[in-house]
Coordinates of C-alpha atoms in Angstrom, one line a residue:
M1116 CA 82.6 0.7 -80.0
E1117 CA 81.8 3.3 -82.6
E1118 CA 83.6 6.6 -82.4
E1119 CA 80.4 8.5 -81.6
Y1120 CA 79.7 6.3 -78.6
I1121 CA 83.3 6.8 -77.3
R1122 CA 82.7 10.5 -77.5
L1123 CA 79.4 10.2 -75.7
I1124 CA 80.8 8.2 -72.9
F1125 CA 83.7 10.6 -72.4
G1126 CA 81.3 13.5 -72.4
L1127 CA 79.1 11.8 -69.8
K1128 CA 82.1 11.1 -67.6
L1129 CA 83.4 14.7 -67.9
K1130 CA 80.0 16.1 -67.0
Q1131 CA 79.6 13.8 -64.0
I1132 CA 83.1 14.5 -62.6
R1133 CA 82.6 18.2 -63.1
S1134 CA 79.2 18.1 -61.3
D1135 CA 80.6 16.0 -58.5
K1136 CA 83.2 18.8 -58.0
N1137 CA 80.4 21.4 -58.0
L1138 CA 82.1 23.1 -61.0
S1139 CA 80.1 25.0 -63.6
L1140 CA 81.2 24.9 -67.2
F1141 CA 82.4 28.5 -66.8
G1142 CA 84.5 27.5 -63.7
L1143 CA 86.0 24.5 -65.5
A1144 CA 86.8 26.7 -68.5
K1145 CA 88.5 29.2 -66.2
I1146 CA 90.9 26.8 -64.5
T1147 CA 91.7 24.8 -67.7
G1148 CA 92.0 27.7 -70.2
L1149 CA 89.7 25.8 -72.5
S1150 CA 86.7 27.6 -73.9
K1151 CA 83.2 27.1 -72.4
S1152 CA 81.7 26.3 -75.8
Y1153 CA 84.5 23.7 -76.5
L1154 CA 83.8 22.0 -73.2
N1155 CA 80.1 22.1 -73.8
E1156 CA 80.6 20.2 -77.2
I1157 CA 82.8 17.6 -75.4
E1158 CA 80.1 17.0 -72.8
K1159 CA 77.4 16.6 -75.5
G1160 CA 79.6 14.0 -77.2
K1161 CA 80.2 16.1 -80.3
K1162 CA 84.0 16.3 -79.8
Y1163 CA 86.7 14.2 -78.3
P1164 CA 89.7 16.1 -77.0
K1165 CA 93.3 15.4 -77.9
R1166 CA 95.6 13.8 -75.4
D1167 CA 97.1 17.1 -74.1
K1168 CA 93.6 18.5 -73.5
I1169 CA 92.6 15.4 -71.6
I1170 CA 95.7 15.7 -69.4
V1171 CA 94.8 19.3 -68.6
L1172 CA 91.2 18.3 -67.7
A1173 CA 92.4 15.4 -65.5
E1174 CA 94.8 17.7 -63.6
A1175 CA 92.1 20.3 -63.1
L1176 CA 89.5 17.8 -61.9
E1177 CA 92.1 15.9 -59.8
V1178 CA 91.6 12.5 -61.4
T1179 CA 93.9 10.3 -63.4
Y1180 CA 94.3 10.3 -67.2
D1181 CA 93.3 6.6 -67.2
Q1182 CA 90.1 7.4 -65.3
M1183 CA 89.2 10.0 -67.8
V1184 CA 89.6 7.8 -70.9
S1185 CA 88.3 4.6 -69.4
L1186 CA 85.0 3.4 -71.0
K1187 CA 83.8 2.2 -67.5
L1188 CA 81.1 4.3 -65.9
D1189 CA 80.1 4.4 -62.3
K1190 CA 77.0 2.9 -60.9
N1191 CA 74.6 5.7 -61.7
L1192 CA 75.6 5.9 -65.4
A1193 CA 76.6 2.2 -65.9
P1194 CA 73.3 1.3 -67.6
I1195 CA 74.0 4.0 -70.2
G1196 CA 77.4 2.5 -71.0
E1197 CA 75.8 -0.9 -71.3
I1198 CA 73.2 0.4 -73.7
L1199 CA 75.8 2.0 -75.9
Q1200 CA 78.0 -1.1 -76.0
S1201 CA 75.1 -3.4 -76.6
R1202 CA 74.2 -1.3 -79.8
I1203 CA 70.5 -1.6 -78.8
L1204 CA 70.0 2.1 -79.8
K1205 CA 71.0 1.1 -83.3
E1206 CA 68.4 -1.6 -83.4
I1207 CA 65.5 0.5 -82.0
P1208 CA 63.9 2.7 -84.7
L1209 CA 64.1 5.9 -82.7
D1210 CA 63.5 8.0 -85.8
I1211 CA 59.9 6.9 -86.2
F1212 CA 59.3 8.4 -82.8
G1213 CA 60.9 11.6 -83.8
I1214 CA 63.8 11.0 -81.4
K1215 CA 67.5 11.6 -82.1
E1216 CA 69.9 9.3 -80.5
S1217 CA 72.0 12.2 -79.2
D1218 CA 68.9 13.8 -77.7
L1219 CA 68.1 10.6 -75.9
I1220 CA 71.6 10.3 -74.4
D1221 CA 71.3 13.9 -73.3
I1222 CA 68.0 13.2 -71.5
I1223 CA 69.5 10.1 -69.9
A1224 CA 72.5 12.0 -68.6
E1225 CA 70.2 14.4 -66.7
A1226 CA 67.8 11.7 -65.5
P1227 CA 67.1 10.5 -62.0
L1228 CA 67.2 6.9 -60.9
K1229 CA 63.8 6.0 -62.4
V1230 CA 65.0 6.8 -65.9
N1231 CA 68.2 5.0 -65.4
A1232 CA 66.1 2.0 -64.3
F1233 CA 64.2 2.3 -67.5
I1234 CA 67.5 2.2 -69.5
S1235 CA 68.6 -0.8 -67.6
T1236 CA 65.3 -2.4 -68.6
L1237 CA 66.1 -1.9 -72.3
F1238 CA 69.4 -3.6 -71.8
E1239 CA 67.9 -6.5 -70.0
I1240 CA 65.3 -7.0 -72.8
A1241 CA 68.0 -6.8 -75.4
K1242 CA 69.9 -9.6 -73.7
H1243 CA 66.9 -11.9 -73.2
Y1244 CA 64.5 -10.9 -76.0
N1245 CA 61.6 -11.2 -73.6
L1246 CA 59.4 -8.6 -75.0
T1247 CA 56.0 -9.1 -73.3
R1248 CA 54.5 -5.9 -71.8
E1249 CA 54.3 -7.5 -68.3
S1250 CA 57.9 -8.6 -68.5
F1251 CA 59.0 -5.1 -69.5
F1252 CA 57.2 -3.6 -66.5
L1253 CA 58.6 -6.1 -64.1
A1254 CA 62.1 -5.8 -65.5
A1255 CA 61.8 -2.0 -65.1
L1256 CA 60.8 -2.5 -61.5
R1257 CA 63.7 -4.8 -60.8
S1258 CA 66.1 -2.3 -62.3
Y1259 CA 64.6 0.4 -60.1
Q1260 CA 65.0 -1.8 -57.0
E1261 CA 68.5 -2.6 -57.8
A1262 CA 69.4 1.0 -58.5
N1263 CA 68.3 1.8 -54.9
N1264 CA 69.9 -1.3 -53.4
N1265 CA 66.3 -2.4 -52.7
Y1266 CA 66.1 -0.1 -49.7
F1267 CA 63.6 2.8 -49.5
D1268 CA 64.0 5.1 -46.6
H1269 CA 60.8 7.0 -47.1
L1270 CA 58.8 3.8 -46.8
E1271 CA 60.6 2.7 -43.7
A1272 CA 59.8 6.1 -42.2
E1273 CA 56.2 5.8 -43.2
V1274 CA 55.9 2.5 -41.4
E1275 CA 57.3 4.0 -38.2
K1276 CA 54.9 7.0 -38.5
F1277 CA 52.0 4.6 -39.1
A1278 CA 52.9 2.5 -36.1
K1279 CA 53.1 5.5 -33.8
A1280 CA 49.8 7.0 -35.1
Y1281 CA 48.0 3.7 -34.4
S1282 CA 49.8 2.8 -31.2
L1283 CA 51.3 -0.4 -32.6
D1284 CA 54.3 -1.7 -30.7
L1285 CA 56.6 -2.9 -33.4
S1286 CA 58.8 -4.7 -30.9
Q1287 CA 56.0 -7.2 -30.5
K1288 CA 54.6 -9.5 -33.3
L1289 CA 51.5 -8.0 -34.8
T1290 CA 48.3 -10.1 -35.0
V1291 CA 45.6 -10.5 -37.7
N1292 CA 43.1 -8.7 -35.4
D1293 CA 45.5 -5.7 -35.1
L1294 CA 45.4 -5.1 -38.8
E1295 CA 41.8 -6.1 -39.4
E1296 CA 40.6 -3.7 -36.8
I1297 CA 42.4 -0.8 -38.5
L1298 CA 41.0 -1.7 -42.0
I1299 CA 37.4 -1.9 -40.7
D1300 CA 37.3 0.9 -38.1
E1301 CA 39.7 3.4 -39.8
Y1302 CA 39.2 2.8 -43.5
G1303 CA 35.7 1.5 -43.6
Y1304 CA 36.4 -1.9 -45.1
T1305 CA 34.0 -4.8 -45.2
I1306 CA 35.8 -8.1 -45.1
N1307 CA 34.2 -11.2 -46.7
N1308 CA 35.9 -14.5 -46.1
E1309 CA 33.4 -16.8 -48.0
E1310 CA 32.4 -15.6 -51.5
L1311 CA 35.7 -15.6 -53.3
T1312 CA 36.2 -19.3 -52.8
E1313 CA 32.9 -20.1 -54.5
Y1314 CA 34.3 -19.2 -58.0
K1315 CA 36.5 -22.0 -59.4
E1316 CA 38.0 -19.5 -61.8
L1317 CA 39.5 -17.6 -58.8
I1318 CA 41.0 -20.4 -56.9
Y1319 CA 44.5 -19.0 -57.4
L1320 CA 43.6 -15.6 -56.0
R1321 CA 43.9 -14.8 -52.3
S1322 CA 42.0 -11.5 -52.4
V1323 CA 40.0 -9.1 -54.5
F1324 CA 39.2 -5.5 -53.4
V1325 CA 36.1 -3.9 -54.7
P1326 CA 36.8 -0.1 -54.4
K1327 CA 33.2 1.1 -54.8
S1328 CA 31.9 -0.7 -51.7
K1329 CA 35.3 -1.0 -50.0
T1330 CA 34.7 -4.8 -49.8
L1331 CA 37.8 -7.0 -49.4
L1332 CA 37.1 -10.5 -50.6
V1333 CA 39.6 -12.9 -49.0
S1334 CA 39.9 -16.6 -49.8
K1335 CA 39.1 -18.8 -46.8
E1336 CA 42.0 -20.9 -47.9
A1337 CA 44.4 -18.0 -47.1
D1338 CA 46.5 -18.9 -44.0
T1339 CA 47.4 -16.5 -41.3
S1340 CA 50.6 -15.2 -42.8
Q1341 CA 48.9 -14.6 -46.2
R1342 CA 46.0 -12.8 -44.6
M1343 CA 48.3 -10.6 -42.6
F1344 CA 50.2 -9.6 -45.7
I1345 CA 47.0 -8.9 -47.6
Y1346 CA 45.8 -6.7 -44.7
A1347 CA 49.1 -4.9 -44.4
K1348 CA 49.1 -4.2 -48.2
E1349 CA 45.6 -2.8 -48.0
I1350 CA 46.6 -0.6 -45.1
A1351 CA 49.6 0.6 -47.2
Y1352 CA 47.4 1.6 -50.2
N1353 CA 45.2 3.7 -47.8
Y1354 CA 47.9 5.2 -45.6
L1355 CA 50.1 6.1 -48.5
D1356 CA 47.1 7.4 -50.4
I1357 CA 47.8 5.3 -53.5
K1358 CA 45.1 5.6 -56.1
E1359 CA 46.7 3.9 -59.1
R1360 CA 46.7 0.3 -57.8
L1361 CA 45.9 -3.3 -58.4
Y1362 CA 42.8 -4.9 -57.0
T1363 CA 43.7 -8.6 -56.9
F1364 CA 46.3 -10.6 -55.1
S1365 CA 48.1 -12.2 -56.8
W1366 CA 47.9 -9.8 -59.7
I1367 CA 46.2 -10.7 -63.0
K1368 CA 47.5 -8.0 -65.3
F1369 CA 49.2 -4.6 -65.1
D1370 CA 47.8 -1.6 -67.0
S1371 CA 50.7 0.8 -66.3
F1372 CA 54.1 1.0 -64.8
D1373 CA 52.6 3.1 -62.0
Q1374 CA 50.5 0.1 -60.9
V1375 CA 53.6 -2.1 -60.9
L1376 CA 55.6 0.5 -58.8
N1377 CA 52.7 1.1 -56.4
N1378 CA 52.1 -2.6 -55.9
F1379 CA 55.8 -2.9 -55.0
F1380 CA 55.6 0.1 -52.6
A1381 CA 52.5 -1.4 -50.9
S1382 CA 54.3 -4.8 -50.6
Y1383 CA 57.4 -3.1 -49.2
F1384 CA 55.4 -1.3 -46.7
A1385 CA 53.7 -4.5 -45.7
G1386 CA 57.0 -6.4 -45.3
A1387 CA 58.4 -3.5 -43.2
L1388 CA 55.4 -3.4 -41.0
L1389 CA 55.3 -7.2 -40.4
I1390 CA 59.1 -7.5 -39.9
P1391 CA 60.3 -4.3 -38.3
R1392 CA 63.8 -3.2 -39.3
K1393 CA 65.2 -2.3 -35.9
E1394 CA 64.2 -5.6 -34.3
L1395 CA 65.4 -7.7 -37.2
V1396 CA 68.8 -5.9 -37.3
K1397 CA 69.3 -6.6 -33.6
D1398 CA 68.6 -10.3 -34.1
L1399 CA 70.7 -10.6 -37.2
K1400 CA 73.7 -9.1 -35.4
V1401 CA 73.4 -11.8 -32.8
L1402 CA 73.2 -14.5 -35.4
F1403 CA 76.1 -13.1 -37.4
E1404 CA 78.4 -13.0 -34.4
Q1405 CA 78.2 -16.8 -34.1
T1406 CA 81.3 -18.7 -35.4
T1407 CA 79.3 -21.7 -36.4
F1408 CA 76.2 -21.8 -38.6
K1409 CA 73.2 -23.5 -36.9
E1410 CA 70.3 -24.1 -39.2
N1411 CA 67.8 -24.1 -36.3
D1412 CA 68.9 -20.6 -35.3
F1413 CA 68.1 -19.3 -38.7
T1414 CA 64.7 -21.1 -39.1
S1415 CA 63.8 -20.0 -35.6
L1416 CA 64.5 -16.4 -36.6
I1417 CA 62.1 -16.8 -39.5
A1418 CA 59.4 -18.3 -37.3
K1419 CA 59.8 -15.4 -34.8
Y1420 CA 58.6 -12.9 -37.4
T1421 CA 56.4 -14.8 -39.9
D1422 CA 55.2 -18.1 -41.2
S1423 CA 56.2 -17.1 -44.7
P1424 CA 59.8 -17.7 -45.6
E1425 CA 59.4 -15.6 -48.7
T1426 CA 58.4 -12.5 -46.8
F1427 CA 61.4 -13.0 -44.5
Y1428 CA 63.9 -13.5 -47.3
Q1429 CA 62.5 -10.5 -49.2
R1430 CA 62.9 -8.4 -46.0
L1431 CA 66.6 -9.5 -45.8
T1432 CA 67.1 -8.0 -49.3
N1433 CA 66.2 -4.6 -47.8
I1434 CA 68.1 -5.0 -44.6
L1435 CA 71.4 -6.6 -45.6
P1436 CA 72.5 -3.9 -48.1
K1437 CA 71.4 -1.0 -45.8
D1438 CA 72.4 -2.1 -42.3
F1439 CA 75.3 -4.5 -43.0
N1440 CA 76.6 -3.1 -46.3
L1441 CA 76.1 -6.6 -47.9
K1442 CA 75.2 -5.5 -51.5
N1443 CA 76.4 -8.5 -53.6
I1444 CA 73.3 -10.6 -52.9
F1445 CA 70.7 -12.2 -55.0
F1446 CA 67.1 -13.4 -54.3
L1447 CA 65.5 -16.3 -56.3
R1448 CA 62.1 -18.0 -56.2
F1449 CA 61.6 -21.3 -58.0
N1450 CA 58.3 -23.1 -58.6
Y1451 CA 58.2 -26.9 -59.1
K1452 CA 55.6 -29.4 -60.0
P1453 CA 56.9 -33.0 -59.3
D1454 CA 54.9 -34.8 -62.0
R1455 CA 56.5 -32.5 -64.6
N1456 CA 59.9 -32.4 -63.1
D1457 CA 60.0 -28.8 -64.2
F1458 CA 61.7 -26.0 -62.4
Q1459 CA 60.7 -22.4 -63.2
L1460 CA 62.5 -19.3 -61.9
T1461 CA 59.6 -17.0 -61.3
K1462 CA 61.2 -14.2 -59.4
E1463 CA 64.8 -12.8 -59.1
L1464 CA 66.5 -9.8 -57.8
H1465 CA 70.2 -8.9 -57.9
I1466 CA 71.7 -6.2 -55.8
T1467 CA 74.7 -4.3 -57.3
N1468 CA 75.5 -6.8 -60.1
L1469 CA 73.8 -9.5 -62.2
L1470 CA 75.1 -12.3 -60.1
E1471 CA 74.9 -16.0 -60.8
P1472 CA 72.5 -17.6 -61.2
H1473 CA 70.0 -15.7 -63.3
A1474 CA 67.0 -16.5 -65.4
N1475 CA 67.7 -18.1 -68.8
E1476 CA 65.4 -17.7 -71.7
N1477 CA 66.6 -20.7 -73.7
N1478 CA 64.7 -23.5 -72.0
E1479 CA 67.9 -24.9 -70.5
H1480 CA 68.1 -27.0 -67.4
Y1481 CA 69.1 -25.2 -64.2
C1482 CA 71.9 -26.9 -62.3
R1483 CA 70.5 -29.5 -59.9
R1484 CA 73.5 -28.9 -57.6
W1485 CA 71.9 -25.7 -56.4
I1486 CA 70.7 -26.0 -52.8
S1487 CA 67.4 -24.2 -53.9
L1488 CA 66.6 -27.0 -56.3
K1489 CA 67.8 -29.7 -53.9
T1490 CA 65.4 -28.6 -51.2
L1491 CA 62.7 -28.2 -53.8
Q1492 CA 63.1 -31.8 -54.9
E1493 CA 63.0 -33.1 -51.4
I1494 CA 60.0 -31.2 -50.0
P1495 CA 57.2 -33.2 -51.7
T1496 CA 58.2 -36.3 -49.6
A1497 CA 59.5 -34.5 -46.5
T1498 CA 57.6 -34.7 -43.2
E1499 CA 58.3 -31.1 -42.5
N1500 CA 56.3 -28.2 -43.9
H1501 CA 59.4 -26.1 -44.3
L1502 CA 62.6 -27.7 -45.6
F1503 CA 65.7 -25.5 -45.1
G1504 CA 69.2 -25.9 -46.6
A1505 CA 72.4 -24.0 -46.7
Q1506 CA 75.4 -24.4 -48.9
I1507 CA 78.5 -22.5 -50.1
S1508 CA 78.4 -22.6 -53.9
S1509 CA 81.3 -22.0 -56.1
Y1510 CA 80.8 -21.6 -59.8
N1511 CA 83.0 -23.6 -62.2
H1512 CA 83.5 -20.7 -64.6
T1513 CA 84.2 -17.9 -62.0
D1514 CA 86.1 -17.4 -58.8
N1515 CA 83.0 -16.2 -57.0
E1516 CA 81.6 -18.1 -54.0
Y1517 CA 78.2 -17.5 -52.4
L1518 CA 76.6 -18.6 -49.1
V1519 CA 73.1 -19.7 -50.3
L1520 CA 70.2 -20.1 -47.9
S1521 CA 67.1 -21.8 -49.2
S1522 CA 63.7 -22.6 -47.9
A1523 CA 61.2 -24.9 -49.7
T1524 CA 57.5 -25.1 -48.9
K1525 CA 54.3 -26.0 -50.5
D1526 CA 53.2 -23.3 -53.0
P1527 CA 50.6 -21.3 -51.0
F1528 CA 48.7 -20.4 -54.1
R1529 CA 48.6 -23.6 -56.2
S1530 CA 47.7 -27.2 -55.3
G1531 CA 50.3 -29.7 -56.3
Y1532 CA 53.1 -27.1 -56.7
Y1533 CA 56.0 -26.3 -54.5
R1534 CA 58.3 -23.3 -54.2
S1535 CA 61.7 -22.5 -52.9
I1536 CA 63.2 -19.2 -51.9
A1537 CA 66.9 -18.7 -52.0
L1538 CA 69.1 -15.9 -50.8
G1539 CA 72.7 -15.8 -52.0
I1540 CA 75.4 -13.7 -50.3
M1541 CA 78.8 -13.3 -52.1
I1542 CA 81.7 -14.4 -49.9
S1543 CA 84.4 -11.7 -49.6
S1544 CA 86.6 -10.3 -46.9
H1545 CA 83.9 -7.8 -46.2
S1546 CA 81.0 -10.4 -45.8
Q1547 CA 83.3 -12.6 -43.7
S1548 CA 83.9 -9.6 -41.4
K1549 CA 80.2 -9.2 -41.0
M1550 CA 79.2 -12.8 -40.7
A1551 CA 81.6 -14.8 -38.5
F1552 CA 80.1 -18.2 -39.4
L1553 CA 81.1 -17.9 -43.1
N1554 CA 84.3 -19.6 -42.1
D1555 CA 82.5 -22.6 -40.6
P1556 CA 84.0 -25.7 -42.3
A1557 CA 80.8 -27.6 -41.4
I1558 CA 78.8 -25.7 -44.0
L1559 CA 78.2 -27.9 -47.1
R1560 CA 80.4 -26.8 -50.1
K1561 CA 79.5 -27.6 -53.7
K1562 CA 80.9 -26.7 -57.1
V1563 CA 77.9 -25.8 -59.3
G1564 CA 77.1 -24.6 -62.8
V1565 CA 74.3 -22.4 -64.2
T1566 CA 72.7 -24.8 -66.6
C1567 CA 73.6 -28.3 -67.7
E1568 CA 74.0 -27.1 -71.3
T1569 CA 76.7 -24.6 -70.3
C1570 CA 78.4 -26.6 -67.5
Q1571 CA 82.0 -27.9 -67.7
I1572 CA 81.8 -30.2 -64.6
E1573 CA 82.7 -33.7 -65.7
D1574 CA 81.0 -36.9 -64.3
C1575 CA 78.2 -34.8 -62.7
L1576 CA 75.8 -37.3 -61.1
E1577 CA 73.1 -34.6 -61.0
R1578 CA 73.3 -33.7 -64.7
V1579 CA 69.9 -34.0 -66.6
A1580 CA 71.1 -32.8 -70.0
P1581 CA 74.3 -33.0 -72.0
P1582 CA 76.6 -29.9 -72.1
K1583 CA 75.6 -29.1 -75.6
K1584 CA 76.9 -25.5 -75.6
I1585 CA 80.3 -26.5 -74.2
E1586 CA 80.6 -29.4 -76.7
R1587 CA 79.7 -27.0 -79.6
Q1588 CA 82.3 -24.5 -78.4
L1589 CA 85.0 -27.1 -78.2
R1590 CA 84.0 -28.4 -81.6
F1591 CA 84.3 -24.9 -83.1
E1592 CA 87.7 -24.4 -81.4
K1593 CA 89.1 -27.7 -82.8
T1594 CA 87.8 -26.8 -86.3
A1595 CA 89.4 -23.4 -86.1
Q1596 CA 92.8 -24.9 -84.9
T1597 CA 92.7 -27.4 -87.8
V1598 CA 91.9 -24.7 -90.3
Q1599 CA 94.8 -22.6 -88.9
S1600 CA 97.1 -25.6 -89.3
L1601 CA 96.1 -26.0 -92.9
M1602 CA 96.6 -22.3 -93.5
E1603 CA 100.2 -22.5 -92.2
K1604 CA 100.9 -25.7 -94.0
Y1605 CA 100.0 -24.3 -97.4
S1606 CA 101.3 -20.8 -96.9
G1607 CA 104.8 -21.9 -98.0

């Protein structure tokens, strides 16, 4: 890293540690004997103290010397460190916007989670070079979700207030009529179930809201779970008094990040309303106390709350980090069209860290050993409407293991397509203490890769493409070794 970046990171750390101790610059100056102006220059990244000064600061702040000089930042500031190390700020022409790099870092250091989420987005874009406006907005949203562990207490509270205000018993499963009645009687909606389906251009839409007449056009192809989710989202827009919103489901385009964020808030509210937190936590505790994993128990739990596995899995990404402190989790959604044999990762969320697997932007072939792809390949010929699978996956290039739960169904929005939803939970001593069945030897175990092109597993029967990247890496290594041998041979 460049010297200026090392100074910036040290300054950010010093300021954060000082703030955590509720110390002003004046107070720190008083207990260290260092001048206030000198400390201010350190925090702004203009100066880097000598070793003796760092020792004085570490002792005053009750931290170790190594902690002070480490380039590793804690969670709230980690995106900034990643940005600095990625050199993306050198590649963005900030000067044409009248922005100085040091000023930008200063703003970031003072920023709340939303701005840190924005910085995370820049880093993600730098890695993947996916520069479409929609991708930028959605990446920003994912970063915002991850920064909050995908749990939003104010929305959970609003759901409970709403249920109390409208005399809804959340311990009982809500019905379509419950929600439809509120939309019509309370918010003055007119619901049309016929017209939307008449337009072939709109066959992939499940609803369109016309704000001027408060008309909600709902596809007659929408099943009960889809209709309930549509109604719950519309209730959220009204109850939360959201003005900047989208009018179609699924969305066609976003005009602003506010629309993206508000669409997420409405969806979160809908999920929390349809699958109440308190009831789900009680049921999960019972499930997690079992020493053996029974697939029927898990699928029955899904069916208790919803006909939509995706809604249920999404809700788990809210509940597991908050109520079970299971934060090393990922959520994936794959789409599949059998006649193309093409798997597309269309949605992902990683709580705490960017866990494997994640989207690749290089048109590589995802590992067919993943349970989410296995269930997806089998669902077109299955007799069941919902195909479930569970597997403990270990990655050949890391020591990490995950319990991965996957549900495959027909794509509810597109004919001839299928989708699978996967939830991965990292196996650790903590997760094993929360989920007794993680030690069940009957759970299928599989060594997996990320993509065929980067996989080192030999004689893989599921492989659909050669390990080109691994082969190229080995070729380069052998070339380098041979060159080194020649250098030594002719160096006398």
